[in-house]
Coordinates of C-alpha atoms and ligand atoms in Angstrom, one line a residue:
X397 CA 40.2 -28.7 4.6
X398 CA 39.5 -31.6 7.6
X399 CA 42.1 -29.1 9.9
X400 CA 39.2 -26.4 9.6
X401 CA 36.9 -28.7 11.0
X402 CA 36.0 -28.3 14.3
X403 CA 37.0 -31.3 16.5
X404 CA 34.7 -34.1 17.6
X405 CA 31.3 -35.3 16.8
X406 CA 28.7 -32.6 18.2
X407 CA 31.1 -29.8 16.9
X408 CA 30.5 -30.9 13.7
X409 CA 26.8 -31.7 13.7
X410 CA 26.6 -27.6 15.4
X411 CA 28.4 -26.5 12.5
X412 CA 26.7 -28.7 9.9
X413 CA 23.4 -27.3 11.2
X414 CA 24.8 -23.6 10.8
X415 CA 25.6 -24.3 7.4
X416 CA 22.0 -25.9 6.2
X417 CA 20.7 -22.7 7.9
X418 CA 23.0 -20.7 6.3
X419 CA 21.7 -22.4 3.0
X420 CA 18.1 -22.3 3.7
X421 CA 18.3 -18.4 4.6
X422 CA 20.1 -17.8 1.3
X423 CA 17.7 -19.3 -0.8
X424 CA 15.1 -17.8 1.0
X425 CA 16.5 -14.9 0.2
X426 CA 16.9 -15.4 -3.2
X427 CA 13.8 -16.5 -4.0
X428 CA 12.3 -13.3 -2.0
X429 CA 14.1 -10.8 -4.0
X430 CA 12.5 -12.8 -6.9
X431 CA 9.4 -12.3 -5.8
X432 CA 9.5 -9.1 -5.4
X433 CA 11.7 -8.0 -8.7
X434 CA 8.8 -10.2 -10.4
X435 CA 6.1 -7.9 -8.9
X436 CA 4.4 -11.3 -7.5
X437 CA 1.7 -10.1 -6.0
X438 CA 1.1 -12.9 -2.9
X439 CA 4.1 -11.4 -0.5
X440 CA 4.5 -13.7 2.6
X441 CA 3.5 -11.8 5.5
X442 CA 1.1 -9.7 3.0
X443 CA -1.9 -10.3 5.3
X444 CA -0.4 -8.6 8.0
X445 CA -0.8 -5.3 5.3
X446 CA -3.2 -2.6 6.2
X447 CA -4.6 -1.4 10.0
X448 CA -7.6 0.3 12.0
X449 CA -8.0 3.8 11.6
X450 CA -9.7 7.0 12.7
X451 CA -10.0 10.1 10.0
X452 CA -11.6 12.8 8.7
X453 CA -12.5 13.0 5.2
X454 CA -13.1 15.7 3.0
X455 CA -16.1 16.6 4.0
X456 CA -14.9 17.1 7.8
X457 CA -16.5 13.9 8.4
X458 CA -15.0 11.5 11.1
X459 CA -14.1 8.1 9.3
X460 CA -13.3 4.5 10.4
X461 CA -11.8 1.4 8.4
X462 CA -14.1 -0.4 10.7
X463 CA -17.4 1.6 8.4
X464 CA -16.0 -0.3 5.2
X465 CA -16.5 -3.8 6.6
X466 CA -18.2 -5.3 4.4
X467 CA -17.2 -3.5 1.3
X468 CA -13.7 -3.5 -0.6
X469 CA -11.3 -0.8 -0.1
X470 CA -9.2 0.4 -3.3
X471 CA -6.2 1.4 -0.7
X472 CA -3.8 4.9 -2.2
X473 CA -1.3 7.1 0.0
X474 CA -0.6 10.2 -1.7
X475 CA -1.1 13.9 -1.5
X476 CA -2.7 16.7 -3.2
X477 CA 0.3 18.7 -5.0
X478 CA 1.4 15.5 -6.0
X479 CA 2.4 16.8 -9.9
X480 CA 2.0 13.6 -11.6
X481 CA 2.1 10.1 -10.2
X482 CA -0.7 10.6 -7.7
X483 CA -3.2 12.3 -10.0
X484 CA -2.4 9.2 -12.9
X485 CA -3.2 6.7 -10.4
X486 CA -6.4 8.4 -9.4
X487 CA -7.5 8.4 -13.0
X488 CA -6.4 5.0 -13.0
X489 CA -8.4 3.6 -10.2
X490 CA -11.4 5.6 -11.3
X491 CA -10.8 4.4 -14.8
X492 CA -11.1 0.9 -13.6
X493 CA -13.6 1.4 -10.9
X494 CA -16.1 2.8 -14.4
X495 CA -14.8 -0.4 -16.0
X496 CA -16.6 -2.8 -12.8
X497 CA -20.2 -1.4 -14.0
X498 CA -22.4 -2.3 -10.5
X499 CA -19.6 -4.2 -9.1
X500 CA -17.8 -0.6 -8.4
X501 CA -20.5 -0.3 -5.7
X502 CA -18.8 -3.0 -3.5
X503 CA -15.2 -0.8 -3.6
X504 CA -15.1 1.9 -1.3
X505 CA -12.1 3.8 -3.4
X506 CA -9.5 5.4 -0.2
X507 CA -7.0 8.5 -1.0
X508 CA -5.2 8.7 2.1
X509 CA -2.8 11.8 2.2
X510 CA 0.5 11.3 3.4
X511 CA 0.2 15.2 3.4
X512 CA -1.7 16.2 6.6
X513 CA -0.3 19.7 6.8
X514 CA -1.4 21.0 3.7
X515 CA -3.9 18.1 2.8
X516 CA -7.3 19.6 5.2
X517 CA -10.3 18.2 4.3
X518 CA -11.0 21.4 2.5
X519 CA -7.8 20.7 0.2
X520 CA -9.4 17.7 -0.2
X521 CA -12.8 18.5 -1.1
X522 CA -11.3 20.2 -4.2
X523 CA -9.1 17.7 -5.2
X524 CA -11.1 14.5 -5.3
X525 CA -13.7 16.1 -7.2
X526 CA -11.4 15.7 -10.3
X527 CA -12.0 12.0 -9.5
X528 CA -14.4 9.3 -8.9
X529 CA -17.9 10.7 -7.6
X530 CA -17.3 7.9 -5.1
X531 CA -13.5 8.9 -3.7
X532 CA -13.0 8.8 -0.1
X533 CA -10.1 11.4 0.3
X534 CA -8.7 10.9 4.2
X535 CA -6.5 13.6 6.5
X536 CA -5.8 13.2 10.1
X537 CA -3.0 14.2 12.7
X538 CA 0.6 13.6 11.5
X539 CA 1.0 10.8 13.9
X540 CA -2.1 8.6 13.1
X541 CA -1.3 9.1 9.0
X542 CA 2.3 7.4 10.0
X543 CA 1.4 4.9 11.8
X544 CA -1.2 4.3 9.3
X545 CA 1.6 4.4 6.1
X546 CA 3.6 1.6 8.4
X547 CA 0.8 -0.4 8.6
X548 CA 0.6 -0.5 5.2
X549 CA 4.2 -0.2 4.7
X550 CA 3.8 3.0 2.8
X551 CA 7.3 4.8 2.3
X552 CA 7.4 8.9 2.3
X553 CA 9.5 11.4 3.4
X554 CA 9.7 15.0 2.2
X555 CA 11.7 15.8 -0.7
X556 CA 14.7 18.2 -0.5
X557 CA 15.1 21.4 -1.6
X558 CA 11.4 22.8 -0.7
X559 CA 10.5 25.0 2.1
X560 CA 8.4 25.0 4.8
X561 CA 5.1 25.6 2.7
X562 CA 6.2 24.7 -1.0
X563 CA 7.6 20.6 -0.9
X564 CA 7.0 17.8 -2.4
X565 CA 7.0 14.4 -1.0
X566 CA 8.5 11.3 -2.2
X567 CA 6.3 8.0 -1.3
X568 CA 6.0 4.7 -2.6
X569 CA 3.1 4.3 -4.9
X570 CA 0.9 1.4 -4.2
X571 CA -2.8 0.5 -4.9
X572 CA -4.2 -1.9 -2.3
X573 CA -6.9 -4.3 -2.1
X574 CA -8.5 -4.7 0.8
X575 CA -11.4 -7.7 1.5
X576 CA -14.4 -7.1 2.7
X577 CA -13.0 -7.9 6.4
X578 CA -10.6 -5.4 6.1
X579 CA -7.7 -7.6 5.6
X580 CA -5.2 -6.8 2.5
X581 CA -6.1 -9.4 -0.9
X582 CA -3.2 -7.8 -3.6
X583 CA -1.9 -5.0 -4.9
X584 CA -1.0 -3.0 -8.2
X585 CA 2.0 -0.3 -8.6
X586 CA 1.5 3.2 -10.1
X587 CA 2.0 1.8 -13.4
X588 CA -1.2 -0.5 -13.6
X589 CA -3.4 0.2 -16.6
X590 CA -7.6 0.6 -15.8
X591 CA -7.7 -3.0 -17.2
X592 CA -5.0 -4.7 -15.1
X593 CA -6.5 -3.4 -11.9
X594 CA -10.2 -4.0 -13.0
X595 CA -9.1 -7.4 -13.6
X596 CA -6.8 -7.8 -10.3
X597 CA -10.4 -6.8 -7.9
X598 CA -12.4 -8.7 -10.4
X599 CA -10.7 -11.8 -9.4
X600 CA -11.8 -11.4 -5.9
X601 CA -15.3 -9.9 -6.1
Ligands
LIG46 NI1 2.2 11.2 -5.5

């Protein structure tokens, strides 16, 4: 074993040093794939989440993150022929916003579609009014919505086997919280009930 070490005093404290780094990255590692297979909800870096835009919403109306300040943001990427996942998470946050009584009027509740070519603000208009009165339901150009989705590390891409009009769109399924100064608190996945993500904003309200 000694003849694989390498000769001499500061080769071996180099490679001593390579090997606690080696460790250290490891258990990092180990401990992040943890975190994240335990849906912990604090993920290092997390308040680096989220980002300024510039939209239109469903009433043709321009929209900026910066016009929230002061209020929470409920935080969902989806889009409108979603057939399942988007419209149960809608009824979900709407479910829980009901549950916050007067509170709900601190959340600004965002539907941001990752959909821009079929999602106008006219699609729109239709679709959110099968949620809350409230809903915020956001289309711009192709490149602001993914540089948006990145900022939020948002996840889509268009599913195989569609064509150019009829597709759907695979995309990670996320509800953010955003504070009041517009920086990212937590976040619930798709399969949140009304009362876990009532109870996730109501610890921060
Ligand atoms: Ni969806």
């Amino acid at each position: 074993m000694r003849d694989y070490l390498p000769r001499g005093a500061p080769a071996r404290t180099a490679l001593v040093a390579a090997l606690v780094l080696i460790a250290v990255l490891a258990a990092w590692s180990g401990w992040r794939a943890w975190q994240l297979r335990s849906g912990a909800t604090e993920i290092a870096g997390a308040g680096l989440l989220g980002g300024d835009f510039a939209l239109t919403d469903q009433h043709g109306d321009s929209r900026r993150d910066s016009d929230f300040r002061g209020r929470f943001m409920l935080v969902y990427f989806g889009f409108v022929n979603c057939p399942d996942i988007c419209p149960a998470t809608l009824q979900v946050m709407s479910a829980a916003l009901d549950r916050l009584g007067e509170d709900a009027e601190r959340i600004a509740p965002l539907f941001i579609t990752v959909d821009p070519v079929r999602d106008t603000p006219d699609a729109l208009k239709a679709y959110a009014a099968n949620f809350h009165p409230r809903l915020v339901a956001l289309t711009g150009d192709q490149a602001a919505i993914a540089a948006l989705a990145r900022a939020y590390s948002v996840y889509y891409d268009k599913a195989a086997g569609g064509d150019a009009t009829d597709y759907q769109i695979n995309h990670s399924s996320i509800v953010y919280l955003m504070g009041p100064d517009g920086r990212y608190l937590t976040h619930t996945d798709a399969s949140a009930s009304p009362e876990a993500l009532a109870d996730a904003i109501r610890a921060y309200l």
